[in-house]
DNA sequence: CTGCGGCCTTGACCCGAGGTCAAGGTCAAC
DNA sequence: GTTGACCTTGACCTCGGGTCAAGGCCGCAG
């Protein structure tokens, strides 16, 4: 015949922490019990019962904000609310599962941020004798393209694959990469730009924008951002790109700028 | 040849909000870009690239606190960390799924906080003519028992089921419930207590504590808390219980007290 | 009678990943 | 010159509690 349990005992009995019990009091989910002469809370079975109800619902994933209404609701509302919570939990589970799957796909070394097909292209670059710096630059460009212009990522990749099948293109690309160390005023840059533009014009079909992409309002800026990535690290490359674009425009090709 | 994107453009390009970009800056995940004359941040492709990296990992469920180290780590560490994150995500998914399943079991009207077998017993009470108040009191007692003394919940339930099979027990129980409206000094209470105790003693086997339960240090208090639930609402019932317990003790049965 | 350890009280701040609000500066267009 | 869209910083909010701090209450030991 005691006058009730202390908060520590009550918490232990229903399997929560003291802090949690006080939290429920503050949220109004469990009424404050009587206090004894020292100001200690003293719990009777009524409060214990309520505590068990709250803990059971909370453990089942019902947000505390809804537990109070739920326990005071009629059975129909009760069931409907539980259905809601059930659906929300399902949604969160599916979201987390999707994240985990994405993570799983990222989980194998180099294919960190890119799909398999893009990784294969990067490996071909290594086999073809491109240096690690060039491969790294291409990787960055591909990551950027995938994120900024996913709609044309595949055609971007196709153009790259196609040019790697052509030894002449490979040679020109290597020479273009070498240009990064040249002086920006080196006359070889203009010559190289002209050759590169001619080469590109032989594959005119590949230069066309995929349908459905042009009408995206900022498509051009996004595309330009990918094309000019890392350009600021080498003024010679920047000049080379500018000249190639000018040549292409002169030949009637639409090249996004700005 | 612009001097970079504003924060709103950069955020839109990589598919996050402005707030998120600034959040990444504050966490040191993406370096602050140069500012223009007005103090606006101006993003170049370098920062965009980094932003894409961070967003990709974050979207895959990597905690932001680990993203920074991850992007600066060697491939081995990279893979190991991703594995860790993968496992943590799996754990959270399993936890949420367990909650959802618990919720699903709670989701059917009356079987809110109790297993099916207990709900069946409550329905039998209704069929046997017990009033809603009595049924509600029994439900509370069962919920409390399930939470406080799960180890003996089954035997608790078995005792209840067994007594419902015996019409004489049912009659006595109804009479005990009627006692709640009597005066606490009514002499019929003593008489009823004696009859009830006799009845209980004919089922002595059911009174024994299940093995493995006695040695739990606070088992007795927990058990008493269930037994005396709601007693404070009727002094007559309290007196009846006390007398029954005294009778049982006199007959050599160990009854938890305090 | 005093100290010690263990329980209780309140209050304030912390986590993650940003969202929201407020007050003010900047820019381009009308 | 004014409007509306954008930018800046800063402070406070989420959810379910955990952790820390300063102090009161209790029983037991010397």
XYZ file of C-alpha atoms (C1' of nucleotides) in Angstrom, chain C:
30
model
C 26.265 15.704 12.667
C 28.267 15.442 8.652
C 29.575 13.335 4.438
C 28.604 10.272 0.559
C 26.137 8.214 -3.131
C 21.948 7.832 -5.472
C 17.708 9.487 -6.633
C 14.824 13.477 -7.857
C 13.778 18.522 -9.622
C 14.038 22.238 -13.350
C 16.248 24.449 -17.164
C 19.103 24.991 -21.168
C 21.483 23.358 -25.000
C 22.628 19.440 -28.563
C 21.857 16.211 -32.629
C 20.681 16.126 -38.867
C 19.534 18.310 -42.800
C 18.032 21.773 -43.807
C 13.062 25.100 -43.744
C 11.157 29.441 -42.541
C 11.003 34.133 -41.283
C 12.937 38.849 -40.940
C 15.317 42.909 -42.357
C 17.830 44.857 -45.644
C 20.957 45.337 -50.161
C 21.121 44.706 -55.506
C 19.606 44.284 -60.099
C 16.909 44.597 -64.395
C 12.818 46.126 -66.335
C 8.965 49.226 -66.663
